[in-house]
Tab-separated table of C-alpha atoms in Angstrom:
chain	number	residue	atom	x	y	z
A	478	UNK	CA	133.926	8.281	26.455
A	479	UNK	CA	137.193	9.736	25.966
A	480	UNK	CA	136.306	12.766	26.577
A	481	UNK	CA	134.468	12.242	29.361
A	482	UNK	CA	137.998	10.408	30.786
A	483	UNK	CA	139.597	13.410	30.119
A	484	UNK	CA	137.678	15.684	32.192
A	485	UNK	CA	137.627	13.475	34.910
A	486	UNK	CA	141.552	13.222	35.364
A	487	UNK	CA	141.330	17.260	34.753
A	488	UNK	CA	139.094	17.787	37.605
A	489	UNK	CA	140.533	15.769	39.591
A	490	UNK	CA	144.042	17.432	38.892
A	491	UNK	CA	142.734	20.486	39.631
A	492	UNK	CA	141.165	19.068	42.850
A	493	UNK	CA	144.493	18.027	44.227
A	494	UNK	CA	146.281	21.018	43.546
A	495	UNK	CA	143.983	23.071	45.157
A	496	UNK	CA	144.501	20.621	48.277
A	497	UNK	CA	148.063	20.728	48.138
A	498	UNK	CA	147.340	24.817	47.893
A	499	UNK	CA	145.267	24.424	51.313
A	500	UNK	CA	147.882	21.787	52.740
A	501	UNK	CA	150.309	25.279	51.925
A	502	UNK	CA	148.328	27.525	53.729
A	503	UNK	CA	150.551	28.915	56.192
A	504	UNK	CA	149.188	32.477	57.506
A	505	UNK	CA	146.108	31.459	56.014
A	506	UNK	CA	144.005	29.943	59.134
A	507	UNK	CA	143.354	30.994	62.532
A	508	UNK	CA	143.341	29.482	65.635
A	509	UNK	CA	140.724	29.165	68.894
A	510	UNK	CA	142.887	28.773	71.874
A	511	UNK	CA	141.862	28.998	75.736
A	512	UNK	CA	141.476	27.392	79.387
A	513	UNK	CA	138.614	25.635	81.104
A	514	UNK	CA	137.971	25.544	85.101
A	515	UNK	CA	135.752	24.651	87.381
A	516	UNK	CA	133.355	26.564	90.035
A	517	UNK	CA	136.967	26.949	92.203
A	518	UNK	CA	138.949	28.367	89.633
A	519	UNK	CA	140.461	24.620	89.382
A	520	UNK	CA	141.498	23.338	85.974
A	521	UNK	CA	139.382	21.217	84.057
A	522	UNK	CA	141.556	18.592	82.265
A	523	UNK	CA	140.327	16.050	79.643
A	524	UNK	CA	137.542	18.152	78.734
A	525	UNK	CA	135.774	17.947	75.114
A	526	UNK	CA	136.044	20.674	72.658
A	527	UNK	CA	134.099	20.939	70.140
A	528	UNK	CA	134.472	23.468	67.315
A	529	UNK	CA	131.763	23.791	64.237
A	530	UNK	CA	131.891	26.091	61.305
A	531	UNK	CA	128.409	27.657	61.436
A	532	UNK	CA	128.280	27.675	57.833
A	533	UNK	CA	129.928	24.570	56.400
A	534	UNK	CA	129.112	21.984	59.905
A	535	UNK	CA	132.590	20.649	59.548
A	536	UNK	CA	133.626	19.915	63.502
A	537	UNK	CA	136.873	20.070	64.785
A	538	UNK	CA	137.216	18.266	68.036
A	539	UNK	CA	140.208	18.706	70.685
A	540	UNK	CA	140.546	18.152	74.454
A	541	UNK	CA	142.029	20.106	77.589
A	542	UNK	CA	145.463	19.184	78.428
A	543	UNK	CA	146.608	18.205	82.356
A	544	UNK	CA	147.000	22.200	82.484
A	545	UNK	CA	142.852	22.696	81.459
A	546	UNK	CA	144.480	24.382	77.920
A	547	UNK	CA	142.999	23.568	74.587
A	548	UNK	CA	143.808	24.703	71.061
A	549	UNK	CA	142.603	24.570	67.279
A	550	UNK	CA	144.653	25.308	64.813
A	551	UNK	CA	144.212	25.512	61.057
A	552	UNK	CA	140.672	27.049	61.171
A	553	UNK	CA	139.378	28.278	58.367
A	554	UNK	CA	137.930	32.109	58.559
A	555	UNK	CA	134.691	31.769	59.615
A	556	UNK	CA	131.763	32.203	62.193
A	557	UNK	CA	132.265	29.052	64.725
A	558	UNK	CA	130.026	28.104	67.503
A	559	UNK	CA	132.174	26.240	70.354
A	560	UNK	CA	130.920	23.697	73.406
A	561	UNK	CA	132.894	22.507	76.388
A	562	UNK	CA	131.670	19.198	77.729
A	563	UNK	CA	133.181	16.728	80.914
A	564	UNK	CA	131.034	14.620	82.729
A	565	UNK	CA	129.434	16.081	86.186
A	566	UNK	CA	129.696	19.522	84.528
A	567	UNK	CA	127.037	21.691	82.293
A	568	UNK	CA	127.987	21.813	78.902
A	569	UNK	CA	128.978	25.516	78.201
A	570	UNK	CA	128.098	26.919	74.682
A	571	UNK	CA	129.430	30.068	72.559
A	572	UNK	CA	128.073	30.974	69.593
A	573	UNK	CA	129.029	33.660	66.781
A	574	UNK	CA	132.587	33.173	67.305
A	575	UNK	CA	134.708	34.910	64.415
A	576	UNK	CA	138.066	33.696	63.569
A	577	UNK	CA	139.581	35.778	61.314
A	578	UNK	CA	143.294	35.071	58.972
A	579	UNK	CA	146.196	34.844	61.187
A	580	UNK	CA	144.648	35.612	64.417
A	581	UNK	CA	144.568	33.957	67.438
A	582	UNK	CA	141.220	34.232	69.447
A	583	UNK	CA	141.486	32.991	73.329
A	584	UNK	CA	138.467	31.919	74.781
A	585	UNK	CA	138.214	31.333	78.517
A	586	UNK	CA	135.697	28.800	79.805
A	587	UNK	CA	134.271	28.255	83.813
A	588	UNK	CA	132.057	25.210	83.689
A	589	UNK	CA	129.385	25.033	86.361
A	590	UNK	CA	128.863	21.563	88.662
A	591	UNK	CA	125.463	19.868	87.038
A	592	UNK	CA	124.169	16.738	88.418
A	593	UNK	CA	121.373	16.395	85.474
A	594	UNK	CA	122.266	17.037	81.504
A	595	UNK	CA	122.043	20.823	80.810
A	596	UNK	CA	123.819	23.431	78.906
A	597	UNK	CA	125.128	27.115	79.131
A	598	UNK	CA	124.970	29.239	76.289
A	599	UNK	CA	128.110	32.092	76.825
A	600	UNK	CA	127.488	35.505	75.469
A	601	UNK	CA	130.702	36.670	76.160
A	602	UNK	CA	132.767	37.801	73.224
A	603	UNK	CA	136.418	37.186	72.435
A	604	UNK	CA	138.689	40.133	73.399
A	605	UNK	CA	139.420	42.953	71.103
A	606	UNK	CA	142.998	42.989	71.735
A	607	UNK	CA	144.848	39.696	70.319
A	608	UNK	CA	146.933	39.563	73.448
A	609	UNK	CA	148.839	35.920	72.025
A	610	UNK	CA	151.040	37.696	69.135
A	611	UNK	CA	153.140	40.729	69.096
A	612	UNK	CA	153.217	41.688	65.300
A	613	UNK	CA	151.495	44.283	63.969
A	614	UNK	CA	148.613	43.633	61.409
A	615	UNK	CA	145.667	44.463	59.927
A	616	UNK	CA	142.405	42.605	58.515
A	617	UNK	CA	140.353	43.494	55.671
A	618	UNK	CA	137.216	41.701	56.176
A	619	UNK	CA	134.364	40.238	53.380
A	620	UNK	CA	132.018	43.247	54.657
A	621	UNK	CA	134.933	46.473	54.378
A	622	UNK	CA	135.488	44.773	50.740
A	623	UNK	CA	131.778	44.869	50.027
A	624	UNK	CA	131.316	48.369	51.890
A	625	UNK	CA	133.913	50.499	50.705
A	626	UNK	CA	134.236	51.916	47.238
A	627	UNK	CA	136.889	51.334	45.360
A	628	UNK	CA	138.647	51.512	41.766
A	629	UNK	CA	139.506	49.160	38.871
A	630	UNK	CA	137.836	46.208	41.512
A	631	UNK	CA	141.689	45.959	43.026
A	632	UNK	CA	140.953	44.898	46.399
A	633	UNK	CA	144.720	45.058	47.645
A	634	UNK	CA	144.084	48.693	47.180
A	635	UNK	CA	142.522	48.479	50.625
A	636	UNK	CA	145.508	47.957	52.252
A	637	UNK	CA	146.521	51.427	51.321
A	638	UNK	CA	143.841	52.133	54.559
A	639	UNK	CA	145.986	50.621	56.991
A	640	UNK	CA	149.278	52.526	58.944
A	641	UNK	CA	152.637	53.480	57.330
A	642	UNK	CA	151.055	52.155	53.692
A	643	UNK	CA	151.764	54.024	51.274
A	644	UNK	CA	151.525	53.893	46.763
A	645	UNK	CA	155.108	53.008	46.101
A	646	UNK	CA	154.294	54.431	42.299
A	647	UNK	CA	153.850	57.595	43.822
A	648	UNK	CA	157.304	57.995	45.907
A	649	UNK	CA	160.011	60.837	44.692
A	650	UNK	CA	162.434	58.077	44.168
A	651	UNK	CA	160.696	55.543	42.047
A	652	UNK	CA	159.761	58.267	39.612
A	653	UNK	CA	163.287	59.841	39.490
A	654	UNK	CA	165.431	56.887	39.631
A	655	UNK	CA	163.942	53.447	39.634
A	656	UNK	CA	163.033	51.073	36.145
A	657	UNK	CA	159.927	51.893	35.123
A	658	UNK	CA	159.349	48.387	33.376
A	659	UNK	CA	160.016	46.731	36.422
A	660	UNK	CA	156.686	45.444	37.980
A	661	UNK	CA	156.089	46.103	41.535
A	662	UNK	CA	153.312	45.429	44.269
A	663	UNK	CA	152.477	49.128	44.478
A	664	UNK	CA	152.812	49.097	47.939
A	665	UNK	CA	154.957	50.325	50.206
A	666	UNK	CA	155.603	49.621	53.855
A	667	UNK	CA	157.288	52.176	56.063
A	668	UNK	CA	159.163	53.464	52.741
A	669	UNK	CA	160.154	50.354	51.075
A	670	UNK	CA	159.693	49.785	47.249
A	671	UNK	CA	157.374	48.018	46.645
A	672	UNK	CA	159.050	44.501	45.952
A	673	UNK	CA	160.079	43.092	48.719
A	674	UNK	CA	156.278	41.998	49.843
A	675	UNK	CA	154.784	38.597	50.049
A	676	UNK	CA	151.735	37.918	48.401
A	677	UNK	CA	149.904	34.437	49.402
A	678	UNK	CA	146.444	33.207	47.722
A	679	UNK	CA	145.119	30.229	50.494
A	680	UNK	CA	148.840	29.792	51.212
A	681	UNK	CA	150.192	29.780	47.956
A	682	UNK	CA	152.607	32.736	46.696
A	683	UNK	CA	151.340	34.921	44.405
A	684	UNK	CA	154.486	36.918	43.675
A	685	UNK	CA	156.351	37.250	40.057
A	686	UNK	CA	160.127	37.477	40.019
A	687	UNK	CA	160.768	40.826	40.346
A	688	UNK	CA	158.533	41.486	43.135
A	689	UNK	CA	155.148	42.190	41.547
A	690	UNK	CA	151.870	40.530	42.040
A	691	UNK	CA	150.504	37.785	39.594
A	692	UNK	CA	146.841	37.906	38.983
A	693	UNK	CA	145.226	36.940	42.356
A	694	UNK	CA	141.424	36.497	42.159
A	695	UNK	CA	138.309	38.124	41.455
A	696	UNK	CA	137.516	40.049	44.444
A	697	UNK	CA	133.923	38.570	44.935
A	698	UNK	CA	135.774	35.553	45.319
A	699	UNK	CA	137.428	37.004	48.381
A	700	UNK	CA	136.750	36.227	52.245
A	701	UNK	CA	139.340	38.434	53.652
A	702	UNK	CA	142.909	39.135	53.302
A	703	UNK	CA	145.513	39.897	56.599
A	704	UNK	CA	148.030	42.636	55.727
A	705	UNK	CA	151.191	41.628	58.084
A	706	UNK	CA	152.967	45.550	58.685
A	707	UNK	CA	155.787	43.986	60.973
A	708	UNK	CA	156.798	41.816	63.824
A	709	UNK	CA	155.264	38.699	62.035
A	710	UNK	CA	156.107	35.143	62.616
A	711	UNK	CA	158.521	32.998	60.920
A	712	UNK	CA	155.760	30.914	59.829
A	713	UNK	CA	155.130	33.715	57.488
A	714	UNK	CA	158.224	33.926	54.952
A	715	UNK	CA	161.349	36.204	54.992
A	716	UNK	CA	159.542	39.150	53.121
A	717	UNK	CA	161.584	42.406	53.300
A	718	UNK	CA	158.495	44.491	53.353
A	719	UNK	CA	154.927	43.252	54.078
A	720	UNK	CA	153.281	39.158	54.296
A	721	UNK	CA	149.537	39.859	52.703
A	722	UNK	CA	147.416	36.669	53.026
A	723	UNK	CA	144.609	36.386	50.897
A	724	UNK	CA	141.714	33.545	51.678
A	725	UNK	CA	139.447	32.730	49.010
A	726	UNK	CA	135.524	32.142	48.983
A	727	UNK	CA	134.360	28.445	50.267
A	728	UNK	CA	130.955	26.759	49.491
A	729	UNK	CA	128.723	25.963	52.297
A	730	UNK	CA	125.260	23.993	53.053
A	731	UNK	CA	123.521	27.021	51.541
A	732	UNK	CA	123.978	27.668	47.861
A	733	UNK	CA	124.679	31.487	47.271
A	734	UNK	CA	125.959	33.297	44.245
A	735	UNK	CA	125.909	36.637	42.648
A	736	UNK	CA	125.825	38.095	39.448
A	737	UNK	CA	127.351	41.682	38.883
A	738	UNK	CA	128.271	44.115	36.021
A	739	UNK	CA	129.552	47.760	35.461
A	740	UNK	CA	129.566	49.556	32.717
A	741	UNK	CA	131.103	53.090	31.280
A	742	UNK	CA	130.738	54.807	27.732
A	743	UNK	CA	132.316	57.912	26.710
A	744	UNK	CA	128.222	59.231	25.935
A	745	UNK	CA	127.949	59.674	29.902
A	746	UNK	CA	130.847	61.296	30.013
A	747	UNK	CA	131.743	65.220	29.585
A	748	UNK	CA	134.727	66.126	27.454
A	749	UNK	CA	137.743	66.749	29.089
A	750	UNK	CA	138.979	70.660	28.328
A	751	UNK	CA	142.395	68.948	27.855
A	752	UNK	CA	141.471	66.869	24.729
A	753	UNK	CA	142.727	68.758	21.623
A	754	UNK	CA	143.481	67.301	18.069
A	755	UNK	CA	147.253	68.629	16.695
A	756	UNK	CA	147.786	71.662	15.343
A	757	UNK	CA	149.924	69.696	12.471
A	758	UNK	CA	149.384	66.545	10.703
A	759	UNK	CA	152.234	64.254	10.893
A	760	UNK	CA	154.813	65.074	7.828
A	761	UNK	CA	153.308	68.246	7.900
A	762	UNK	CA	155.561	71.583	8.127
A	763	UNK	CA	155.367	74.645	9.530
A	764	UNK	CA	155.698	77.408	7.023
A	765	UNK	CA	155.417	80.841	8.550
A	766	UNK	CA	154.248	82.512	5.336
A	767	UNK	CA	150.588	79.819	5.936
A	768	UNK	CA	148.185	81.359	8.689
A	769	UNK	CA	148.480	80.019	11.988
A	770	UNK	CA	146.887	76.396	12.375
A	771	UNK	CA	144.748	75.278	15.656
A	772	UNK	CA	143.584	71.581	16.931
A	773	UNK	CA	140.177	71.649	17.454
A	774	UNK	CA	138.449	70.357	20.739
A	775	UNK	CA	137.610	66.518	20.790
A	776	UNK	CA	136.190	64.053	22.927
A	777	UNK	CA	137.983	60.760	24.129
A	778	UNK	CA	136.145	57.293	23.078
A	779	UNK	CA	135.475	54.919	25.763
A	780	UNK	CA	133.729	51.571	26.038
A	781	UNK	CA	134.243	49.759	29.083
A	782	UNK	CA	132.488	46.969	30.859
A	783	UNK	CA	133.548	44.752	33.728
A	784	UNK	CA	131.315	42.309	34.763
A	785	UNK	CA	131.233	38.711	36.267
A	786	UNK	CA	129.476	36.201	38.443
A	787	UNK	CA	129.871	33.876	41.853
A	788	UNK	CA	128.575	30.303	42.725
A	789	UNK	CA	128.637	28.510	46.158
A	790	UNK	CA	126.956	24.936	46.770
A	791	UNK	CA	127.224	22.067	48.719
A	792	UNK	CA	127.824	18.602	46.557
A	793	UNK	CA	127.979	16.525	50.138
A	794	UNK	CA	126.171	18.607	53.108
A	795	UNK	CA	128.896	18.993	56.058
A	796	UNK	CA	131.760	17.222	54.166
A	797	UNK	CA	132.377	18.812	50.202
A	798	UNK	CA	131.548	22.261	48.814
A	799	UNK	CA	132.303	23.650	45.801
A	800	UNK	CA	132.675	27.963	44.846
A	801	UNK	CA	133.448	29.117	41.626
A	802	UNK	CA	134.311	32.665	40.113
A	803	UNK	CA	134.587	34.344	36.965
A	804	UNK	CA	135.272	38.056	35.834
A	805	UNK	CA	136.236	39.653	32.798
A	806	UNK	CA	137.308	43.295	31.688
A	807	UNK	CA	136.540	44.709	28.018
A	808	UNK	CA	137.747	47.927	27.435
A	809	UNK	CA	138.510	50.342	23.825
A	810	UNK	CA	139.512	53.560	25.363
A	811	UNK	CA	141.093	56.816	23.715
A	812	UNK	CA	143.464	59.305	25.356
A	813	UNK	CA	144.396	62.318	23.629
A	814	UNK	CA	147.860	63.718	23.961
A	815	UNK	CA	148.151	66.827	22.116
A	816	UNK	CA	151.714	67.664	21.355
A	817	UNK	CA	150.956	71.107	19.555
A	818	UNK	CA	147.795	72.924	20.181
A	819	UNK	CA	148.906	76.117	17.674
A	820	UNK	CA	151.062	77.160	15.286
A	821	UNK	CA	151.274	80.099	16.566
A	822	UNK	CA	153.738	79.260	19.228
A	823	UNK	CA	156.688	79.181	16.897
A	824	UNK	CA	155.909	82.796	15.940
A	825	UNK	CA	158.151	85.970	17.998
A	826	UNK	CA	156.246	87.904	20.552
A	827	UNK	CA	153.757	84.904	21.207
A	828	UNK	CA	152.489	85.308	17.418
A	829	UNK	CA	152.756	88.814	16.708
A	830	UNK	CA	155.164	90.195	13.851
A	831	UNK	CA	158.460	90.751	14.484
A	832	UNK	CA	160.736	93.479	12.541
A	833	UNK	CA	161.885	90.665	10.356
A	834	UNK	CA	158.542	90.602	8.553
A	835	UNK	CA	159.700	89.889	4.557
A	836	UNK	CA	159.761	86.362	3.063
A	837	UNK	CA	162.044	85.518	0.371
A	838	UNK	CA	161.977	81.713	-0.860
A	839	UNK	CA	164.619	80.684	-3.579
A	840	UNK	CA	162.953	78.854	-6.692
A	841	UNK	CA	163.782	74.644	-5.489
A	842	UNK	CA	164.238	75.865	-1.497
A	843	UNK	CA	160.923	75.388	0.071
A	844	UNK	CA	162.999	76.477	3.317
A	845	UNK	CA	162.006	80.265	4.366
A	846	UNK	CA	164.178	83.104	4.758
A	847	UNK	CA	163.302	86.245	7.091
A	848	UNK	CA	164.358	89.637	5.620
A	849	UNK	CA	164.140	92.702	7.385
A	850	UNK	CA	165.858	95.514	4.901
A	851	UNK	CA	165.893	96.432	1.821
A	852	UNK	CA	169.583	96.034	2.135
A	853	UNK	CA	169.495	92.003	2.068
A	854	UNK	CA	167.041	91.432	-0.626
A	855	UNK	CA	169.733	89.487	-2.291
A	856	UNK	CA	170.041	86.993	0.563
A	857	UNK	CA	169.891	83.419	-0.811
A	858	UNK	CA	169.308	80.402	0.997
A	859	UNK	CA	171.781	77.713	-0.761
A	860	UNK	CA	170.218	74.912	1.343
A	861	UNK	CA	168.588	73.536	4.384
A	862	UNK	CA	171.709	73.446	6.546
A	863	UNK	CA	173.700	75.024	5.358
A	864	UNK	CA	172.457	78.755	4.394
A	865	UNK	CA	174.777	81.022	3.088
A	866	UNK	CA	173.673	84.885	3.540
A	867	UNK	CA	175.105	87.067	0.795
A	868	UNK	CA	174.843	91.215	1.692
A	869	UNK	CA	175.021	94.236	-0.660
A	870	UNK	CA	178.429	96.098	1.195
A	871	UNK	CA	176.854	99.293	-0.416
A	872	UNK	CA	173.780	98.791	2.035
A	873	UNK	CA	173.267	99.805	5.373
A	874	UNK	CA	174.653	97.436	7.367
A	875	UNK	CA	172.820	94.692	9.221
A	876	UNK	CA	173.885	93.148	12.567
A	877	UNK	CA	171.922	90.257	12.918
A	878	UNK	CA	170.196	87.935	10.705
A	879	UNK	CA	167.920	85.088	11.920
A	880	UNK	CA	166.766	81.779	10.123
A	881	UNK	CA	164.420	79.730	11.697
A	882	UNK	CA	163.181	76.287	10.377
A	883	UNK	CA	160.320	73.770	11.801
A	884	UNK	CA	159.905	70.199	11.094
A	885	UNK	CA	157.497	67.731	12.200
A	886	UNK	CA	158.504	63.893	12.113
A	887	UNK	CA	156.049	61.775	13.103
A	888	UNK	CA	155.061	63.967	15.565
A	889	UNK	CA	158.474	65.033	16.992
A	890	UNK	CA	159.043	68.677	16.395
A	891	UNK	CA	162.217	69.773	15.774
A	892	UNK	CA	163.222	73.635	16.195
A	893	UNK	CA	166.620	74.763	14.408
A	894	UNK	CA	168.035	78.295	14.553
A	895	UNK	CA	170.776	79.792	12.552
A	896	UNK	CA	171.814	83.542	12.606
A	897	UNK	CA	174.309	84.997	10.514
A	898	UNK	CA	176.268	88.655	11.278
A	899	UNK	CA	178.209	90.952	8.725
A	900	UNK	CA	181.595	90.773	10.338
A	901	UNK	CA	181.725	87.065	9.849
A	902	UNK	CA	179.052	84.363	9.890
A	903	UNK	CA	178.745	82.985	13.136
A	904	UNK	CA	176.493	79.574	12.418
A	905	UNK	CA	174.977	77.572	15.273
A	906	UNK	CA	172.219	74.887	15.630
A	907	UNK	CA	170.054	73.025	18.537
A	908	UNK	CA	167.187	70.905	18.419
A	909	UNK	CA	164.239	70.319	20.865
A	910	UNK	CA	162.226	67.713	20.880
């Protein structure tokens, strides 16, 4: 019984924040707007408007002003069907009216004189051009989101598709200049960064501090999002960049769901030509006097499935509705990076022998020493840094003596260089890693 209590109070927690969410959603409706007249162009005041979600038959009711205007507001998007009704006239009827997020659609309506009941069905659509609002915007519909392809299942990358969007992790500056850890929308608007957007889920923000975007929902859970460029109302926030409104799935009268995976494994997959194993193990040295060392081609692992599932149903026909969503991501995937494909890189003349072609190694120095002459077959190395060149004065004389030394940290390679001349030892050392 307890448990059963405690469920309840959850649900219905959860029930009033998602109204509170709705109650939020600014930029998140439409609106149906318009004026009715009569046979003489006259204005029709006082006249019934009726508005009913085709889906859902939740009605929204309004009448004509003294001017013959009318408007909804707070419409969900949807397909409505709308009738204009005042005594002595025919009731006039349009159906397949779409309202979309943040648009207004006017609707004009000329009532005809009737002395008997009948009713006009108007096959006119709503104009193109939205004619009410200046600001410059974009909507990404439930059918573009189902239509086009797309990557990873991120559905704000469709708003890369409208004008002057660009990938703000792609810009000169970001990758020169700007934090790397800092998260970031990835979009940019007319050359902005990236965090200065607004992100709204049914009204609610969806933004992090530092101007990312928190995990939204899954994107069969979507209706359609609005992508506000510029110009937009107040109504909508003070972004510096972009207002996106996202509008989430509703139930209707007719239960609908889906069920959906996809799935990748590295066995479909070729190998990529790029994918070598090191040349050296980590801790392992280089020692010039070993043959050269290659990594051998590999293939990456991958495992990767996505999948998920969608449920829509009525619990009271034309009053409560209920849509639920879940999706998950499992992944295991393998990237290989190969820092050093071949020894043979740390050789002269890309490998080949150089004049300096003798080895000498002192008995407790596993460090190398190139000799090129007879005359310097007493060279000794005394240590690692600090090499000390000794030269028979009775020889023929030597100008330049080279030392070279590889190490391998961890995979860090360090390269050091020391070179030694008769008239004085001239000792010098750089690294690069």
């Amino acid at each position: 019984m307890k448990l059963f209590n405690l469920v309840a109070r959850l649900a219905i927690c959860l029930l009033l924040v998602a109204a509170m969410a709705h109650a939020q959603g600014v930029g998140a409706s439409g609106e149906i707007k318009g004026t009715v007249t009569d046979p003489s162009g006259a204005v029709v005041s006082n006249a019934t408007v009726d508005v009913v979600d085709a889906g859902k038959g939740i009605k929204r009711t309004s009448t004509t002003d003294n001017n013959g205007q009318y408007h909804v507001t707070g419409l969900s998007p949807s397909i409505y069907t709308i009738s204009i009704t005042h005594t002595g006239f025919t009731t006039e009827i349009q159906k397949n009216v779409t309202v979309t997020i943040g648009e207004t659609s006017i609707l004009d309506f000329h009532l005809k004189v009737s002395s008997v009941a009948e009713s006009v069905e108007v096959t006119t659509e709503p104009p193109v051009v939205e004619v009410d609002r200046s600001h410059q915007a974009n909507t990404i519909t439930s059918q573009l989101i189902e239509d086009l392809p797309i990557n990873r299942r991120d559905y704000l990358t469709f708003t890369l598709l409208a004008p002057g969007v660009t990938d703000s992790t792609r810009l000169a500056g970001d990758q020169d200049f700007r934090v790397k850890q800092t998260p970031q929308s990835g979009l940019s608007f007319y050359g902005s960064n990236g965090r200065g957007n607004s992100v709204t889920v049914d009204g609610g923000e969806a933004n992090d501090d530092s101007g990312g975007v928190r995990l939204t929902i899954s994107q069969d859970a979507v209706q359609e999002f609005q992508i506000n460029r510029s110009n937009y109302n107040a109504e909508l926030g003070g972004a510096s960049g972009a207002a996106i409104n996202i509008v989430s799935k509703t139930g209707t009268n007719d239960v609908h769901g889906s069920v959906y995976g996809f799935f990748r494994n590295d066995v479909f997959d070729a190998r990529n030509p790029f994918a070598v194993s090191q040349a050296l193990q980590p801790g392992q040295a280089f020692i010039p006097a070993n043959p050269d060392s290659a990594g051998t081609p590999i293939k990456d692992a991958l495992s990767r499935q996505q999948f998920g599932a969608t449920v829509g149903f009525p619990i009271t026909k034309d009053k409560t509705f209920v849509f639920a969503a879940f999706e998950a991501l499992r992944q295991n995937a393998q990237n290989a990076v190969p820092l050093l494909t071949s020894t043979s890189v740390f050789r002269p003349n890309g490998g080949q022998q150089s004049i300096f072609s003798g080895l000498l190694t002192q008995p407790n120095n596993p460090v190398p020493c190139l000799t090129g002459q007879p005359a310097i077959a007493s060279a000794t190395c005394a240590g690692i840094l600090n090499s000390v060149l000794t030269v028979n004065p009775a020889a023929t004389p030597l100008k330049a003596f080279l030392v070279n030394q590889f190490e391998n940290n961890g995979g860090v390679f360090a390269y050091r260089t020391r070179e030694y001349q008769l008239s004085g030892r001239l000792d010098h050392q750089f690294s690069d890693k």
